[in-house]
Tab-separated table of C-alpha atoms in Angstrom:
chain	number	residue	atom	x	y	z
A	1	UNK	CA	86.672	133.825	103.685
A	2	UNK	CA	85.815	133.433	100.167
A	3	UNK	CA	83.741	130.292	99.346
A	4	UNK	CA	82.229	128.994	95.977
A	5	UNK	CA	79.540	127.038	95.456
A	6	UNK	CA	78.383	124.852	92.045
A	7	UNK	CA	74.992	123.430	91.145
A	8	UNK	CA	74.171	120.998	90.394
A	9	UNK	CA	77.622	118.829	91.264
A	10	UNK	CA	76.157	116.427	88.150
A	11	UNK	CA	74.215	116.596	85.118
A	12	UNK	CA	73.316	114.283	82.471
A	13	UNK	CA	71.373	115.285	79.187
A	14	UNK	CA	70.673	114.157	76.202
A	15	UNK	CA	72.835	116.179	72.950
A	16	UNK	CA	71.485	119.010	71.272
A	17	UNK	CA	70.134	120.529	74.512
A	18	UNK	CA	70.985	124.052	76.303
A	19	UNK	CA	71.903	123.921	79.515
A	20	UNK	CA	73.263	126.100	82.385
A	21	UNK	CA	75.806	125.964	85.290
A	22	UNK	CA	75.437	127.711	88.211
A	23	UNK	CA	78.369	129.031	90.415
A	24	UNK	CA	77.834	131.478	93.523
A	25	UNK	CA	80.142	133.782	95.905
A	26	UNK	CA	79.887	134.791	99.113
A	27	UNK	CA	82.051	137.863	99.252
A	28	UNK	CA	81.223	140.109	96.312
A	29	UNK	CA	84.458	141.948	96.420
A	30	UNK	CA	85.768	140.173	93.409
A	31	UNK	CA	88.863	141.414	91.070
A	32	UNK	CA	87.125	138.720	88.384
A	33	UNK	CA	85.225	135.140	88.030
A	34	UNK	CA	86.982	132.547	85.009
A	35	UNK	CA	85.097	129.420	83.987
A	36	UNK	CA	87.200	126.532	83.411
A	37	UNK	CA	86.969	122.905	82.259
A	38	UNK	CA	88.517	120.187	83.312
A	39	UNK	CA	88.382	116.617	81.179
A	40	UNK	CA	89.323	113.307	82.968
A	41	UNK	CA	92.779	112.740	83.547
A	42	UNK	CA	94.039	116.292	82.768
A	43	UNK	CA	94.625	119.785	83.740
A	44	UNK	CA	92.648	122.913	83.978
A	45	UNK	CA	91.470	124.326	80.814
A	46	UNK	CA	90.332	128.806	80.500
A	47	UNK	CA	86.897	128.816	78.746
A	48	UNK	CA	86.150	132.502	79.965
A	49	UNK	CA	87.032	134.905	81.826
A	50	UNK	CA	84.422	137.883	83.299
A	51	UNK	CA	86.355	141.039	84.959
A	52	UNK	CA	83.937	142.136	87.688
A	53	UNK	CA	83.302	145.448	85.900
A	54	UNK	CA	81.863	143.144	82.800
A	55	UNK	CA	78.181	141.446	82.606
A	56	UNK	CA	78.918	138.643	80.302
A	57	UNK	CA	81.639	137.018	78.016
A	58	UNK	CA	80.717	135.427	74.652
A	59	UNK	CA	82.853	132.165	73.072
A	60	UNK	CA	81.420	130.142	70.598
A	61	UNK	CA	78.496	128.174	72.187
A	62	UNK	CA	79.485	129.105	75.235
A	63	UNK	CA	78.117	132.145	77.206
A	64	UNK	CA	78.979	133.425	80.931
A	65	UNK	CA	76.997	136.148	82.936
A	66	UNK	CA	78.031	137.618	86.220
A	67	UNK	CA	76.248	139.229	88.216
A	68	UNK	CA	78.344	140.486	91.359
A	69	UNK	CA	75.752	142.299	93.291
A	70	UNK	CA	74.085	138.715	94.076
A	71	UNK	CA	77.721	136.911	93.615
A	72	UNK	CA	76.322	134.704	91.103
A	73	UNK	CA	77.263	133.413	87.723
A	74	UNK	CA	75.826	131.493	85.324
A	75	UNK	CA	77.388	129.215	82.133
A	76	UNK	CA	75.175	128.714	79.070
A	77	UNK	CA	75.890	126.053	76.960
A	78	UNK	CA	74.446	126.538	73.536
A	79	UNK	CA	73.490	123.004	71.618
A	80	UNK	CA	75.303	120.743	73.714
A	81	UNK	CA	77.580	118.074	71.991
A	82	UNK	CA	79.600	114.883	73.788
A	83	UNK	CA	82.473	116.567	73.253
A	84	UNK	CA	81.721	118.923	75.757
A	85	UNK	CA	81.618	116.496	78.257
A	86	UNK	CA	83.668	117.334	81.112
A	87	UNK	CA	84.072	118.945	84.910
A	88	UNK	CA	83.296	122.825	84.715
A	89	UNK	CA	85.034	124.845	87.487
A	90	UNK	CA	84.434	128.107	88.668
A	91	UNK	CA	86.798	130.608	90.194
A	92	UNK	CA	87.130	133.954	91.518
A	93	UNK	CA	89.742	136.248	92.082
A	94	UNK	CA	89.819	138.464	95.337
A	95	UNK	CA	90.009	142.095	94.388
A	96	UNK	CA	93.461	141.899	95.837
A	97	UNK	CA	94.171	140.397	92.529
A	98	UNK	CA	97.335	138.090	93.455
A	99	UNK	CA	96.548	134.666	92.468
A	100	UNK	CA	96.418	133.665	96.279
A	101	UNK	CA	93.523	134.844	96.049
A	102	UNK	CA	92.041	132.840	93.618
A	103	UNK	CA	89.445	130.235	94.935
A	104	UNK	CA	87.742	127.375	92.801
A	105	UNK	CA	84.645	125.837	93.617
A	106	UNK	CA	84.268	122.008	93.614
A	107	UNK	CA	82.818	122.010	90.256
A	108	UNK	CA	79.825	120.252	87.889
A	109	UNK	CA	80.140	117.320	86.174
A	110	UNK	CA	78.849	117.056	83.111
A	111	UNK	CA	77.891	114.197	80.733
A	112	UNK	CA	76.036	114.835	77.086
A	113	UNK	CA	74.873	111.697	76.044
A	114	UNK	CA	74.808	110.655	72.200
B	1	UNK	CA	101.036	120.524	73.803
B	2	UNK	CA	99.561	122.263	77.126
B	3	UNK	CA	102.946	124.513	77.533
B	4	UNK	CA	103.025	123.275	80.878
B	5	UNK	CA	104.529	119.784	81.322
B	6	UNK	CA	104.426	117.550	84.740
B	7	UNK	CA	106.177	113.990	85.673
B	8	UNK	CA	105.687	111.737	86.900
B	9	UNK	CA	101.917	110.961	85.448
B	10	UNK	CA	100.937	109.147	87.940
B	11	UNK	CA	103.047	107.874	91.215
B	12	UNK	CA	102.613	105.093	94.078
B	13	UNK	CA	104.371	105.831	97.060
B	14	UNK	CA	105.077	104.261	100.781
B	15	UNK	CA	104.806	106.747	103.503
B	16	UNK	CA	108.223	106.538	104.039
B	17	UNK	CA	109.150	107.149	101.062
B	18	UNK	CA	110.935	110.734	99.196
B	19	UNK	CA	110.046	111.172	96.088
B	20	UNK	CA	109.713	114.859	94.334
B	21	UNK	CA	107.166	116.020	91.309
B	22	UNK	CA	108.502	118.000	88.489
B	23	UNK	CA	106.944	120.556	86.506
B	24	UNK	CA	108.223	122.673	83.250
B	25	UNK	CA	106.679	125.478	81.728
B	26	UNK	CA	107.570	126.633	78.119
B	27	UNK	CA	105.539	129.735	78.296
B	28	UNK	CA	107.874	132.089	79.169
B	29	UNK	CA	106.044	133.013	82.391
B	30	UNK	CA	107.478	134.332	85.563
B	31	UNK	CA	105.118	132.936	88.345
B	32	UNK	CA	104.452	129.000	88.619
B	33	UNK	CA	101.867	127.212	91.466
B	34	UNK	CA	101.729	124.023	92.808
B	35	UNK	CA	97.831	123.474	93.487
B	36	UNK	CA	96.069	119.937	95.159
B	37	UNK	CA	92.894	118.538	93.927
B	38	UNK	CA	91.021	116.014	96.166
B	39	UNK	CA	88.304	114.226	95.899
B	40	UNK	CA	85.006	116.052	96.537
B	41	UNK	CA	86.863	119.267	97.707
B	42	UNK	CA	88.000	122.711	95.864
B	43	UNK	CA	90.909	123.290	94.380
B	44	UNK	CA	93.393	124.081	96.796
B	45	UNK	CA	96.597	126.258	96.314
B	46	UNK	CA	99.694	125.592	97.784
B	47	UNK	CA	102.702	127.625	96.425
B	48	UNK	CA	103.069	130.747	94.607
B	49	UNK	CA	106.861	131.638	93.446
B	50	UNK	CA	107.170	134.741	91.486
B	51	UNK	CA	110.117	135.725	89.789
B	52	UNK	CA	111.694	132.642	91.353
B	53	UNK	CA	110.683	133.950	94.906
B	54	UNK	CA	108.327	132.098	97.406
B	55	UNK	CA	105.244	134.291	97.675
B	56	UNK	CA	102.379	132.151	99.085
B	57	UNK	CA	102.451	129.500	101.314
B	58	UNK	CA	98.936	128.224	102.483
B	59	UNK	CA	99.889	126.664	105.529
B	60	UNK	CA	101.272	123.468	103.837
B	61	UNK	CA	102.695	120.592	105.729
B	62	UNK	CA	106.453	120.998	105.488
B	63	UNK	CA	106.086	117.211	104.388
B	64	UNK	CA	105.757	119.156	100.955
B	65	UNK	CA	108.723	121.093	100.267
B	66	UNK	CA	108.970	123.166	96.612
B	67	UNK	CA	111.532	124.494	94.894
B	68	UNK	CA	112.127	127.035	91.815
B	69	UNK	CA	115.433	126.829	90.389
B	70	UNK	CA	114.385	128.787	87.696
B	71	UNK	CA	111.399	130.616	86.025
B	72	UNK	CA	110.802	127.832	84.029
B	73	UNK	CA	110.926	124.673	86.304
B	74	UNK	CA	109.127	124.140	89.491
B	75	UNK	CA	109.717	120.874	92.058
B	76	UNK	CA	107.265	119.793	95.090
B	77	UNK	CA	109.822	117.263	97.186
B	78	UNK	CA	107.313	115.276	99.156
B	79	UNK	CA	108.820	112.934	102.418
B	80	UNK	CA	107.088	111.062	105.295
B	81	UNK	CA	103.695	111.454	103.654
B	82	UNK	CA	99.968	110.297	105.156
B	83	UNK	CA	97.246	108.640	103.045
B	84	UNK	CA	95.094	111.836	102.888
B	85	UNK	CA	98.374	113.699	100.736
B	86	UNK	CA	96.504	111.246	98.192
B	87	UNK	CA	95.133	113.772	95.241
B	88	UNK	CA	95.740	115.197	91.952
B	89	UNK	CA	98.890	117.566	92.390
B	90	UNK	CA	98.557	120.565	89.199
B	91	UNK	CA	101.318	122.624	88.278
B	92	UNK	CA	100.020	125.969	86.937
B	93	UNK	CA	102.128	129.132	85.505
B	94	UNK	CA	101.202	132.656	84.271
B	95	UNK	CA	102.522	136.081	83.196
B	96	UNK	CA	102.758	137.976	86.588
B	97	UNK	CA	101.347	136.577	89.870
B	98	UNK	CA	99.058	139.506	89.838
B	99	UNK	CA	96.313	137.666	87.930
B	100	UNK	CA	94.229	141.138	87.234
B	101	UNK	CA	93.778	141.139	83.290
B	102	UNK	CA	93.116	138.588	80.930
B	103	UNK	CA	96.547	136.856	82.066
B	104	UNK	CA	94.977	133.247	82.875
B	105	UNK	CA	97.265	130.648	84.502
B	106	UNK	CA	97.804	127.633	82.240
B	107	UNK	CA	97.818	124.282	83.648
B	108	UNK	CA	99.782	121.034	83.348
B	109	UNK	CA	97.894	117.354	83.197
B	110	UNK	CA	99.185	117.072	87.223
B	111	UNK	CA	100.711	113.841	88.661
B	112	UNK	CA	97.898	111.322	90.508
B	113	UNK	CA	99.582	110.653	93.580
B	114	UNK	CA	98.989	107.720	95.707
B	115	UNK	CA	100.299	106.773	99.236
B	116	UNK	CA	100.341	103.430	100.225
C-alpha cells in the first residue's frame, strides 16, 4: 500500500527566505506526484503537477523535482512572502491512473512571518 | 469562484440525527469525489462516481450514503453518525476519473462537520 510522508509537518520563517518541502513514496510505481495547497478554511488548491516520466515543473516562484527512483520530491519556494502561507499537500497517483488511486500525504504547514 | 460549490459550510449534528451535504460543480466534468480530512491524518477518499456511476467505494460506513443525480451535483446523506465522522468533508470533480494527464481534480471549500 501506497503511503506518503511530509517533512517537516511545520515550518516557520522569516519572509524573503527559500525554503523546501519534502514529500516521499514508498512504492515507486507512480502514474504522477501533484503539489497542492491548502489555506485555512478551504479546499484543495493544484500548484503543480510532475508526470513520473518528468524531473521537475516550473511556476512562478515555485519549483517541484521528482525523483521516482528514490520516491522523493521536493518543493522550492523561491523568496517566500506571507501570502504563501498555507498547508502544502502532496499526492501521488498509482500508475493505474484512476483517481482511487490517488493518495495525499498529511501535509506541511507553513507560516512566513512579516 | 472555485467551480466547485459545497453546503452547508459548516454543520453541528446529534448522532441521531440525518442530515445530507451537497456539492455542485460548474465545470462541466463527468467524475465528482467525496473525500474526508481529519485531523492529523491523510486525505482520505471515499466515493468516486463517473459518468454518474459509483466507481470507488473505500470501505465506507454505510452511515455515509452518496448520491449522483447528475454529472453536475453530488450528495453524501449521513444518519446515525459517531463522534470520530467529525472532519472536513471535500467535494472534488474532474474531466475523466482516469486522472493520467494534466486533468487535476478541482476542489470545493468542504463542509466542517461536527457530531455532538
Amino acid at each position: 500500500k501506497q503511503e506518503v510522508t511530509q517533512i517537516p509537518a511545520a515550518l516557520s520563517v522569516p519572509e524573503g527566505e527559500n525554503l523546501v518541502l519534502n514529500c516521499s513514496f514508498t512504492d515507486s510505481a507512480i502514474y504522477n506526484l501533484q503539489w497542492f495547497r491548502q489555506d485555512p478554511g478551504k479546499g484543495l488548491t493544484s500548484l503543480l503537477l510532475i508526470q513520473s516520466s518528468q524531473r521537475e515543473q516550473t511556476s512562478g516562484r515555485l519549483n517541484a523535482s521528482l525523483d521516482k527512483s528514490s520516491g522523493r520530491s521536493t518543493l522550492y519556494i523561491a523568496a517566500s512572502q506571507p501570502g504563501d502561507s498555507a498547508t502544502y499537500l502532496c499526492a501521488v497517483l498509482g500508475s493505474g491512473g484512476g483517481a482511487d488511486g490517488l493518495t495525499f500525504g498529511k501535509g506541511t504547514h507553513l507560516i512566513i512571518q512579516p | 469562484e472555485t467551480g466547485v460549490t459545497q453546503t452547508p459550510r459548516h454543520l453541528v449534528m446529534g448522532m441521531t440525527n440525518k442530515k445530507s451535504l451537497k456539492c455542485e460543480q460548474h465545470l462541466g466534468h463527468n467524475a465528482m469525489y467525496w473525500y474526508k480530512q481529519s485531523a492529523k491524518k491523510p486525505l482520505e477518499l471515499m466515493f468516486v462516481y463517473s459518468l454518474e456511476e459509483r466507481v470507488e467505494n473505500n470501505s465506507v460506513p454505510s452511515r455515509f450514503s452518496p448520491e449522483c443525480p447528475n454529472s453536475s451535483h453530488l450528495f453524501l446523506h449521513l444518519h446515525t453518525l459517531q463522534p470520530e465522522d467529525s472532519a472536513l468533508y471535500l467535494c472534488a470533480s474532474s474531466q475523466g476519473y482516469h486522472l493520467q494527464g494534466n486533468q487535476p481534480q478541482h476542489f470545493g471549500d468542504g463542509t466542517r462537520l461536527s457530531i455532538l
